[in-house]
Coordinates of C-alpha atoms (C1' of nucleotides) in Angstrom, one line a residue:
Chain J
X1 CA 0.2 -21.9 -3.1
X2 CA -0.6 -24.7 -0.8
X3 CA 1.6 -22.5 2.2
X4 CA -1.8 -20.5 2.3
X5 CA -3.5 -23.7 4.1
X6 CA -1.0 -24.2 6.7
X7 CA -0.5 -22.3 9.4
X8 CA 1.5 -24.8 11.9
X9 CA 3.0 -26.8 10.5
X10 CA 6.3 -25.1 8.6
X11 CA 6.7 -25.5 5.0
X12 CA 10.1 -23.1 5.9
X13 CA 11.5 -22.8 2.4
X14 CA 15.6 -21.8 2.5
X15 CA 14.8 -18.3 2.4
X16 CA 12.8 -18.7 5.7
X17 CA 15.4 -21.0 7.1
X18 CA 17.3 -18.1 7.0
X19 CA 15.7 -15.3 7.4
X20 CA 14.6 -17.8 10.6
X21 CA 18.7 -19.2 12.1
X22 CA 19.5 -15.5 11.6
X23 CA 17.1 -14.9 14.2
X24 CA 18.0 -17.4 16.6
X25 CA 21.5 -16.8 16.4
X26 CA 23.6 -16.3 18.9
X27 CA 22.8 -12.6 18.5
X28 CA 19.4 -12.9 19.2
X29 CA 19.0 -13.2 22.4
X30 CA 21.2 -10.8 22.9
X31 CA 19.6 -7.8 25.3
X32 CA 20.0 -5.6 23.4
X33 CA 18.2 -2.2 23.4
X34 CA 14.5 -2.9 22.1
X35 CA 12.7 -0.8 24.2
X36 CA 14.5 2.5 22.8
X37 CA 12.3 2.3 19.2
X38 CA 10.8 5.0 19.0
X39 CA 7.7 5.1 16.5
X40 CA 5.5 1.7 17.2
X41 CA 6.0 -0.7 20.5
X42 CA 4.2 -3.6 20.8
X43 CA 0.6 -2.8 22.0
X44 CA -2.2 -2.8 19.6
X45 CA -1.9 0.3 17.5
X46 CA -2.3 -0.2 14.6
X47 CA 1.2 0.9 12.5
X48 CA 1.2 3.0 9.6
X49 CA 3.5 2.3 6.4
X50 CA 5.7 5.4 6.7
X51 CA 6.9 8.4 4.8
X52 CA 9.4 9.7 3.2
X53 CA 12.1 11.6 5.5
X54 CA 14.6 13.6 4.4
X55 CA 18.2 10.9 6.4
X56 CA 21.4 11.4 5.4
X57 CA 22.1 8.0 6.6
X58 CA 19.6 6.7 4.8
X59 CA 20.2 8.7 1.2
X60 CA 24.3 7.1 1.8
X61 CA 23.2 3.9 2.8
X62 CA 20.9 3.0 -0.3
X63 CA 23.7 5.4 -2.4
X64 CA 26.1 2.5 -1.0
X65 CA 23.3 0.0 -2.6
X66 CA 22.7 1.1 -5.6
X67 CA 26.0 1.6 -6.6
X68 CA 26.8 -2.1 -6.3
X69 CA 23.6 -2.1 -8.8
X70 CA 23.3 -6.0 -8.8
X71 CA 22.5 -7.0 -5.6
X72 CA 24.8 -10.3 -6.1
X73 CA 27.3 -7.8 -3.9
X74 CA 25.0 -8.0 -0.9
X75 CA 28.8 -8.5 0.2
X76 CA 30.5 -5.7 -1.1
X77 CA 28.1 -3.7 -0.2
X78 CA 27.8 -4.7 4.1
X79 CA 31.7 -4.1 4.0
X80 CA 31.3 -1.4 3.9
X81 CA 28.4 -0.2 5.2
X82 CA 29.6 -2.1 8.8
X83 CA 29.7 0.6 11.1
X84 CA 26.4 2.1 10.8
X85 CA 23.7 1.3 12.7
X86 CA 20.2 -0.1 11.9
X87 CA 17.0 1.4 13.7
X88 CA 13.8 0.5 12.8
X89 CA 13.2 3.5 11.1
X90 CA 16.6 3.9 8.9
X91 CA 15.5 0.8 8.2
X92 CA 12.4 1.8 6.4
X93 CA 13.4 4.4 5.4
X94 CA 16.6 2.9 3.5
X95 CA 13.4 -0.5 2.1
X96 CA 11.7 3.2 1.0
X97 CA 14.8 4.5 -1.0
X98 CA 15.0 0.6 -2.9
X99 CA 11.3 0.3 -3.2
X100 CA 11.8 0.5 -6.7
X101 CA 15.1 -1.8 -7.0
X102 CA 12.8 -5.4 -6.0
X103 CA 16.6 -7.5 -5.3
X104 CA 17.7 -4.7 -4.0
X105 CA 15.8 -4.5 -1.2
X106 CA 15.3 -7.9 -0.4
X107 CA 18.8 -8.7 -0.3
X108 CA 19.3 -5.0 1.9
X109 CA 16.5 -6.9 4.1
X110 CA 18.6 -10.4 4.1
X111 CA 22.1 -8.7 4.7
X112 CA 19.8 -6.9 7.6
X113 CA 18.7 -9.5 9.4
X114 CA 22.1 -11.0 9.6
X115 CA 24.1 -8.3 10.7
X116 CA 21.5 -6.4 13.3
X117 CA 19.2 -9.2 14.1
X118 CA 16.6 -9.0 17.0
X119 CA 15.4 -5.1 16.6
X120 CA 16.0 -3.7 13.5
X121 CA 12.9 -5.4 12.0
X122 CA 9.3 -4.7 12.8
X123 CA 6.5 -5.9 11.1
X124 CA 6.6 -2.5 9.9
X125 CA 10.1 -2.7 7.6
X126 CA 8.3 -6.3 6.7
X127 CA 5.3 -4.8 5.2
X128 CA 7.0 -1.9 3.2
X129 CA 9.0 -5.6 1.6
X130 CA 6.5 -7.2 1.2
X131 CA 4.5 -4.6 -0.8
X132 CA 8.4 -4.0 -3.1
X133 CA 8.0 -8.3 -3.5
X134 CA 4.0 -8.0 -4.4
X135 CA 4.8 -4.9 -7.0
X136 CA 6.6 -7.3 -8.6
X137 CA 4.5 -10.2 -8.2
X138 CA 7.2 -11.9 -6.0
X139 CA 3.8 -13.4 -4.3
X140 CA 5.6 -16.4 -3.2
X141 CA 8.7 -14.8 -1.2
X142 CA 6.1 -12.3 0.9
X143 CA 4.7 -15.6 1.8
X144 CA 7.7 -16.8 2.7
X145 CA 7.9 -14.2 4.9
X146 CA 4.6 -13.6 6.4
X147 CA 4.6 -17.2 7.4
X148 CA 8.3 -16.4 9.1
X149 CA 6.5 -13.5 11.1
X150 CA 3.6 -15.2 12.4
X151 CA 6.4 -17.6 13.5
X152 CA 8.7 -15.4 14.8
X153 CA 6.8 -12.9 16.8
X154 CA 10.4 -11.3 18.3
X155 CA 9.3 -9.5 21.5
X156 CA 6.2 -9.7 20.8
X157 CA 6.1 -6.7 17.3
X158 CA 6.7 -8.5 14.1
X159 CA 3.7 -10.1 13.3
X160 CA 1.6 -10.3 10.1
X161 CA -1.2 -7.5 11.1
X162 CA -4.2 -5.7 9.0
X163 CA -1.7 -3.9 7.0
X164 CA 0.0 -6.9 5.5
X165 CA -2.5 -8.9 4.5
X166 CA -4.3 -5.8 3.6
X167 CA -1.1 -5.1 0.8
X168 CA -1.1 -8.8 0.1
X169 CA -5.3 -8.1 -1.1
X170 CA -3.7 -5.4 -3.0
X171 CA -1.3 -6.3 -4.8
X172 CA -2.5 -9.3 -5.3
X173 CA -6.6 -7.7 -6.9
X174 CA -3.9 -5.7 -8.0
X175 CA -2.0 -8.4 -10.5
X176 CA -5.5 -9.4 -11.2
X177 CA -5.1 -12.3 -8.7
X178 CA -8.5 -12.0 -7.1
X179 CA -9.5 -15.4 -6.9
X180 CA -6.1 -15.8 -4.6
X181 CA -6.9 -13.0 -3.0
X182 CA -10.6 -13.7 -1.8
X183 CA -8.6 -16.7 -0.4
X184 CA -6.4 -14.6 1.1
X185 CA -9.1 -12.7 3.1
X186 CA -10.5 -15.4 4.5
X187 CA -8.4 -17.2 6.1
X188 CA -6.4 -13.6 7.2
X189 CA -8.0 -14.2 10.7
X190 CA -5.4 -16.7 11.2
X191 CA -2.7 -14.9 11.2
X192 CA -3.8 -12.0 12.7
X193 CA -5.6 -11.0 16.2
X194 CA -9.1 -8.8 16.7
X195 CA -7.1 -6.5 18.3
X196 CA -6.3 -4.4 15.7
X197 CA -9.3 -1.9 16.0
X198 CA -10.2 -2.4 19.1
X199 CA -13.4 -4.0 18.6
X200 CA -14.4 -7.8 17.3
X201 CA -17.3 -9.9 15.7
X202 CA -19.4 -8.5 13.4
X203 CA -17.4 -5.3 13.8
X204 CA -14.5 -5.7 12.8
X205 CA -15.8 -8.2 9.5
X206 CA -17.6 -6.2 8.4
X207 CA -14.8 -2.4 8.5
X208 CA -12.9 -5.1 6.3
X209 CA -15.5 -6.9 4.0
X210 CA -15.5 -2.7 3.5
X211 CA -11.7 -2.7 2.7
X212 CA -11.7 -5.8 -0.1
X213 CA -15.1 -4.4 -1.6
X214 CA -13.5 -1.4 -2.0
X215 CA -9.6 -2.4 -3.3
X216 CA -11.8 -5.1 -5.5
X217 CA -13.9 -1.7 -7.1
X218 CA -10.6 0.4 -7.5
X219 CA -9.0 -2.2 -10.0
X220 CA -12.4 -2.8 -12.0
X221 CA -13.5 -6.1 -10.2
X222 CA -17.4 -4.6 -9.6
X223 CA -18.2 -7.7 -10.5
X224 CA -16.5 -9.4 -7.9
X225 CA -17.3 -7.0 -5.4
X226 CA -21.0 -7.0 -6.0
X227 CA -21.3 -11.1 -5.8
X228 CA -19.1 -11.0 -2.7
X229 CA -21.9 -8.5 -1.3
X230 CA -25.1 -10.1 -2.1
X231 CA -23.6 -13.2 -0.6
X232 CA -23.2 -11.4 1.9
X233 CA -25.4 -8.5 3.1
X234 CA -28.0 -10.4 5.0
X235 CA -25.5 -10.7 8.2
X236 CA -23.9 -7.0 7.0
X237 CA -25.0 -4.6 8.6
X238 CA -26.2 -2.7 5.4
X239 CA -24.2 1.2 5.8
X240 CA -23.9 4.0 3.3
X241 CA -20.2 3.4 2.8
X242 CA -20.7 0.0 1.7
X243 CA -22.8 1.3 -0.8
X244 CA -20.8 4.2 -1.6
X245 CA -17.9 2.2 -1.7
X246 CA -19.8 -0.5 -5.1
X247 CA -21.2 3.0 -6.3
X248 CA -17.8 4.0 -6.9
X249 CA -16.9 0.8 -8.7
X250 CA -20.0 0.3 -11.3
X251 CA -18.7 4.1 -12.4
X252 CA -15.3 2.6 -12.6
X253 CA -16.4 0.5 -15.1
X254 CA -18.2 3.0 -16.7
X255 CA -21.8 1.2 -16.0
X256 CA -22.6 4.6 -15.1
X257 CA -26.7 2.6 -15.5
X258 CA -25.8 -0.5 -12.5
X259 CA -24.6 2.6 -11.1
X260 CA -27.7 4.8 -10.1
X261 CA -29.2 0.9 -9.6
X262 CA -27.6 0.8 -6.7
X263 CA -28.1 4.2 -5.7
X264 CA -31.6 3.3 -5.7
X265 CA -31.4 0.3 -4.0
X266 CA -30.0 1.7 -1.0
X267 CA -32.1 4.5 -1.2
X268 CA -35.0 1.9 -1.3
X269 CA -33.4 0.6 2.3
X270 CA -33.5 3.7 3.2
X271 CA -30.0 4.9 3.7
X272 CA -29.4 8.2 3.1
X273 CA -26.8 9.2 0.5
X274 CA -23.9 11.9 1.6
X275 CA -21.9 14.0 -0.2
X276 CA -19.4 11.7 -0.8
X277 CA -21.8 8.9 -2.9
X278 CA -23.2 12.2 -5.1
X279 CA -19.3 12.8 -5.6
X280 CA -18.7 9.5 -6.9
X281 CA -21.8 9.5 -9.0
X282 CA -20.8 12.4 -10.5
X283 CA -17.5 11.6 -11.3
X284 CA -18.9 8.6 -12.9
X285 CA -21.0 10.8 -15.4
X286 CA -17.7 13.4 -15.4
X287 CA -14.5 11.5 -15.6
X288 CA -14.3 9.7 -18.6
X289 CA -16.7 11.0 -20.4
X290 CA -16.2 11.5 -23.9
X291 CA -16.5 15.2 -24.4
X292 CA -15.5 15.6 -27.9
X293 CA -18.2 17.1 -30.3
X294 CA -19.7 20.2 -28.4
X295 CA -22.6 18.6 -28.3
X296 CA -21.8 15.6 -26.1
X297 CA -19.7 18.0 -23.4
X298 CA -22.7 20.2 -23.1
X299 CA -25.4 16.6 -21.3
X300 CA -22.1 16.3 -19.7
X301 CA -22.5 19.5 -17.8
X302 CA -26.2 18.6 -17.8
X303 CA -25.9 14.7 -16.3
X304 CA -23.9 16.6 -13.8
X305 CA -25.9 19.8 -12.9
X306 CA -28.8 17.8 -12.6
X307 CA -26.4 15.8 -9.8
X308 CA -25.7 19.1 -8.5
X309 CA -30.1 19.9 -8.4
X310 CA -31.2 16.9 -6.4
X311 CA -28.2 17.4 -3.8
X312 CA -29.6 20.1 -2.9
X313 CA -32.6 19.3 -2.6
X314 CA -31.8 16.5 -0.7
X315 CA -30.3 18.9 1.3
X316 CA -26.5 17.1 1.0
X317 CA -24.3 20.2 0.1
X318 CA -21.9 20.4 -2.5
X319 CA -18.4 20.3 -0.7
X320 CA -14.7 21.4 -2.6
X321 CA -14.8 17.5 -4.8
X322 CA -18.0 18.7 -6.8
X323 CA -16.9 21.6 -8.6
X324 CA -13.2 20.0 -8.6
X325 CA -14.7 17.3 -10.8
X326 CA -16.9 19.8 -12.3
X327 CA -13.6 21.5 -13.2
X328 CA -11.7 18.9 -14.1
X329 CA -14.0 18.5 -16.5
X330 CA -14.0 22.2 -18.2
X331 CA -10.2 21.4 -18.3
X332 CA -10.0 18.5 -20.0
X333 CA -13.1 20.4 -22.2
X334 CA -11.0 22.9 -23.6
X335 CA -13.1 25.9 -21.9
X336 CA -11.1 28.5 -19.8
X337 CA -12.9 30.6 -19.7
X338 CA -15.8 29.0 -18.1
X339 CA -13.5 27.2 -15.3
X340 CA -13.2 31.2 -14.7
X341 CA -16.1 31.3 -14.6
X342 CA -17.5 28.5 -12.6
X343 CA -13.8 29.0 -10.3
X344 CA -15.0 32.5 -9.5
X345 CA -19.1 31.7 -8.3
X346 CA -17.3 28.4 -5.8
X347 CA -15.4 30.8 -4.5
X348 CA -18.3 33.5 -3.3
X349 CA -21.3 30.8 -2.2
X350 CA -18.6 29.9 0.2
X351 CA -16.6 27.5 -1.4
X352 CA -12.8 27.9 -0.2
X353 CA -11.1 26.2 -4.3
X354 CA -8.9 22.9 -3.4
X355 CA -5.2 22.9 -4.0
X356 CA -6.9 19.7 -6.9
X357 CA -9.2 22.8 -7.4
X358 CA -6.9 25.5 -8.8
X359 CA -4.2 22.2 -10.8
X360 CA -8.0 21.5 -12.9
X361 CA -8.2 24.9 -13.5
X362 CA -4.4 25.5 -14.5
X363 CA -4.2 22.2 -16.1
X364 CA -7.3 24.3 -17.7
X365 CA -5.1 27.5 -18.9
X366 CA -1.9 25.5 -19.2
X367 CA -3.3 23.3 -22.1
X368 CA -4.7 26.4 -24.0
X369 CA -1.6 28.7 -24.3
X370 CA -2.4 31.0 -21.6
X371 CA 0.4 30.3 -19.3
X372 CA 0.3 34.3 -18.0
X373 CA -2.7 33.6 -16.5
X374 CA -1.8 30.1 -15.3
X375 CA 1.0 31.4 -13.7
X376 CA -1.5 34.7 -12.0
X377 CA -3.4 32.1 -10.3
X378 CA -0.1 30.2 -9.4
X379 CA 0.6 33.5 -7.0
X380 CA -3.5 33.5 -6.4
X381 CA -3.2 30.5 -4.4
X382 CA 0.0 30.9 -2.7
X383 CA -1.9 33.9 -1.6
X384 CA -4.4 31.2 -0.1
X385 CA -2.0 29.5 1.2
X386 CA -2.8 26.9 -0.9
X387 CA 0.8 25.5 -1.5
X388 CA 1.6 24.4 -5.3
X389 CA 2.5 20.8 -6.1
X390 CA 4.6 19.2 -8.0
X391 CA 1.2 18.0 -9.7
X392 CA 0.1 21.6 -10.0
X393 CA 3.8 22.9 -11.4
X394 CA 4.0 19.1 -14.3
X395 CA 1.1 21.3 -16.0
X396 CA 3.4 23.9 -16.9
X397 CA 5.9 20.8 -17.7
X398 CA 3.2 19.2 -20.1
X399 CA 2.7 22.6 -22.0
X400 CA 6.6 23.7 -22.3
X401 CA 7.2 20.6 -23.8
X402 CA 4.1 20.5 -26.1
X403 CA 6.5 23.7 -27.4
X404 CA 9.0 22.1 -27.5
X405 CA 10.7 24.7 -25.2
X406 CA 13.4 24.0 -23.8
X407 CA 14.9 27.3 -21.9
X408 CA 10.9 27.6 -19.6
X409 CA 11.0 23.8 -19.2
X410 CA 14.4 24.9 -17.3
X411 CA 14.0 27.4 -16.0
X412 CA 10.9 26.3 -14.0
X413 CA 12.7 23.3 -13.4
X414 CA 15.6 25.4 -11.5
X415 CA 13.3 27.3 -10.2
X416 CA 12.2 24.0 -8.1
X417 CA 15.7 22.7 -7.2
X418 CA 16.1 26.1 -6.4
X419 CA 16.6 26.9 -2.1
X420 CA 13.2 28.2 -1.0
X421 CA 11.1 25.8 -4.0
X422 CA 7.4 25.2 -2.3
X423 CA 7.7 21.3 -4.2
X424 CA 10.2 19.7 -5.4
X425 CA 10.1 17.5 -8.8
X426 CA 8.9 14.4 -8.5
X427 CA 8.8 11.4 -10.9
X428 CA 6.2 13.0 -13.1
X429 CA 8.6 16.3 -13.6
X430 CA 11.3 14.0 -14.0
X431 CA 9.8 11.7 -16.2
X432 CA 8.2 14.8 -18.7
X433 CA 11.2 16.2 -19.0
X434 CA 13.1 12.7 -19.6
X435 CA 10.7 12.3 -22.3
X436 CA 11.2 16.0 -23.5
X437 CA 14.8 15.7 -23.9
X438 CA 15.0 12.6 -25.1
X439 CA 12.3 13.9 -28.1
X440 CA 14.6 16.6 -28.9
X441 CA 17.7 14.8 -29.2
X442 CA 19.0 17.4 -26.4
X443 CA 20.8 13.7 -24.9
X444 CA 23.2 16.2 -22.9
X445 CA 19.7 17.7 -21.0
X446 CA 18.6 13.9 -20.4
X447 CA 22.1 12.5 -19.0
X448 CA 22.1 15.7 -16.4
X449 CA 17.3 15.5 -15.6
X450 CA 19.2 11.4 -15.8
X451 CA 21.9 12.3 -12.8
X452 CA 18.9 14.3 -11.2
X453 CA 17.3 10.9 -10.9
X454 CA 19.4 8.8 -9.6
X455 CA 20.8 10.8 -6.9
X456 CA 17.1 12.2 -5.3
X457 CA 16.5 8.4 -4.6
X458 CA 13.5 8.4 -5.4
X459 CA 14.3 6.4 -8.9
X460 CA 14.7 6.4 -11.8
X461 CA 11.4 4.1 -12.3
X462 CA 9.3 1.7 -14.0
X463 CA 8.9 4.6 -17.0
X464 CA 12.0 6.8 -16.8
X465 CA 14.3 3.4 -17.8
X466 CA 10.9 3.2 -20.8
X467 CA 11.6 6.9 -21.5
X468 CA 15.4 6.6 -22.2
X469 CA 15.3 3.2 -22.9
X470 CA 13.0 3.8 -26.4
X471 CA 14.0 7.5 -26.8
X472 CA 17.6 5.5 -27.1
X473 CA 16.2 2.9 -29.8
X474 CA 14.8 5.2 -31.7
X475 CA 18.5 7.4 -31.6
X476 CA 20.1 3.2 -33.2
X477 CA 21.7 4.1 -30.8
X478 CA 21.0 0.1 -29.3
X479 CA 24.4 -1.2 -27.1
X480 CA 23.7 1.8 -24.5
X481 CA 19.4 1.2 -24.7
X482 CA 20.7 -2.9 -24.1
X483 CA 22.7 -1.4 -20.3
X484 CA 20.3 0.8 -19.7
X485 CA 17.5 -1.8 -20.4
X486 CA 19.4 -5.2 -18.2
X487 CA 20.1 -2.8 -15.9
X488 CA 16.6 -2.4 -15.3
X489 CA 16.1 -6.1 -15.3
X490 CA 18.6 -6.1 -12.2
X491 CA 16.9 -3.5 -9.9
X492 CA 14.0 -5.9 -10.6
X493 CA 11.6 -4.4 -12.7
X494 CA 9.5 -6.4 -15.6
X495 CA 10.0 -3.6 -18.7
X496 CA 7.2 -3.9 -21.3
X497 CA 7.0 -6.1 -23.6
X498 CA 7.0 -3.6 -26.6
X499 CA 10.3 -2.2 -25.4
X500 CA 11.7 -6.0 -25.0
X501 CA 11.1 -6.7 -28.8
X502 CA 11.8 -2.9 -30.1
X503 CA 15.4 -3.8 -28.5
X504 CA 14.9 -7.4 -30.1
X505 CA 14.3 -6.4 -33.4
X506 CA 16.9 -3.0 -32.7
X507 CA 19.9 -5.8 -32.2
X508 CA 19.0 -8.2 -35.0
X509 CA 18.2 -6.3 -37.8
X510 CA 21.6 -4.2 -37.1
X511 CA 24.0 -7.0 -37.0
X512 CA 24.1 -6.8 -33.1
X513 CA 23.9 -10.4 -32.5
X514 CA 27.2 -10.6 -29.6
X515 CA 24.6 -7.9 -28.2
X516 CA 21.4 -9.6 -28.5
X517 CA 23.1 -12.6 -27.2
X518 CA 23.5 -10.6 -23.9
X519 CA 21.1 -10.0 -23.4
X520 CA 19.2 -12.6 -23.6
X521 CA 21.8 -14.6 -21.6
X522 CA 20.4 -11.6 -19.1
X523 CA 16.8 -12.7 -19.6
X524 CA 17.8 -16.8 -19.1
X525 CA 19.6 -16.1 -15.9
X526 CA 17.4 -13.6 -14.6
X527 CA 13.6 -15.3 -15.2
X528 CA 13.4 -18.1 -15.8
X529 CA 15.1 -19.5 -13.0
X530 CA 13.9 -15.8 -11.7
X531 CA 11.8 -17.8 -8.8
X532 CA 14.4 -20.8 -7.5
X533 CA 17.3 -17.7 -8.0
X534 CA 15.7 -15.8 -5.9
X535 CA 15.8 -18.1 -2.7
X536 CA 19.1 -19.0 -4.5
X537 CA 21.5 -15.7 -3.0
X538 CA 19.8 -15.9 0.2
X539 CA 21.7 -18.1 0.9
X540 CA 24.6 -18.4 -0.3
X541 CA 26.6 -15.1 -1.4
X542 CA 28.0 -14.2 -5.3
X543 CA 31.1 -15.6 -6.5
X544 CA 32.2 -13.6 -9.0
Chain T
dC1 C1' -3.5 3.2 0.0
dT2 C1' -8.5 1.6 5.0
dA3 C1' -15.8 5.3 0.5
dG4 C1' -15.3 10.8 -2.7
dG5 C1' -11.2 15.6 -6.3
dG6 C1' -6.0 17.0 -10.2
dT7 C1' -0.3 14.5 -13.2
dT8 C1' 3.1 11.5 -17.3
dA9 C1' 3.4 7.9 -21.8
dG10 C1' 1.9 3.3 -24.2

DNA sequence: CTAGGGTTAG
């Protein structure tokens, strides 16, 4: 962690060196065609992370890389990729497709740095890779990439920016490393230039502190956020946004009294709450409230209505989100009649239901077995110009799973896959179906889903593997479970402890010591020397 | 993913 403190001195690790030397090799000075890059330039525009877009090239490359799912085969893959010309956009799309496989993503990045240097790797690509690595807690490698970016500043568009630190800090916090996150935050200004938001000084730091507090709150570290806030607040220009963030934080950890305290504090300071603040408070009251005995449900509704009344008194009109929060409560309490009534009421008041609103009501109807009503509402929303998303369809899948209705689930699944469908299945859809078929011992269908997941390019993810492995364990198919377990490790997933324990017990109890030893060796290879292993295979390709 | 609403299973 000493790395954090030094900017200019070069704490180059082997990985760093390697990437560095590939950038400074002869092809680096090649004129190339750097100005033809679409989508970004060396101006001060803050780059965003790209989103997944259809791209046959990216599909092809990522499929090739995934087929050699052991990243140590990077050289083999590169032979097949010889004719591919990497553009920055293609690199982004490939990295997005490899985002669940950190090791392959890193191997690919390293390969592409070597063979396609100079312009194919912009800050966005670095940021994507940093995100992928941080997700599996490879913070050291992420830092090395940041330092490398800082030292290179290739063509002036590969340098760490606010997004880089946003990603790093968010991942550090999500991993519980809040102290390191705060430290990274305080050192961020050494790496980034303050031109990203077009302003400097006070406003800029306030913009940043909002982001830090917000991230801390989102992951439940509201106490630390409050401490930082109290320490800094005398020099901040307090506004409704920063208070809303803290209120959100206290609501998230179910301390409504604390949320109310900050709510009063902001009013005392003359800062007017807006509709966002009220919705945060409303959500705090409703989101995780226990609804089990009828009286509790009624109490929650009463309190929610009280907030609605107060909003109107202060001249803040409830919006779609306010109603969606309320409808979510009805949905959780399984109150289809009240749910539909409220939906009508909001429409009468001129508030247009959104996808979230409809999804809440549809979820309610589905979970109460009123599939036909749910389908009618689905038609209605389409008529009103609101397209269902996979989230909406997942409500149906969940109900089909509950009813063990394989036929219904497959009918909807094929409808989603078919042409003219409004949305395609997402990882949740796949995982619900996969879990359902594993539970019902429909291995054929489970395999079909598994192939579709692989073909979709967005998975399998951690949950898919977990579901599949747990399902196989339940059926006593220990060897197959073990294969998938090793496959997921090779792809860079960190399995749950329970998955490992289940497999371990099964293998031992059924006397499969040979398989067990193979697994143990794999774990030793991968985790005990994980960090150094990462750097090693960047220096020299793995030999079989 | 940059102050707020809808989904999995464990």
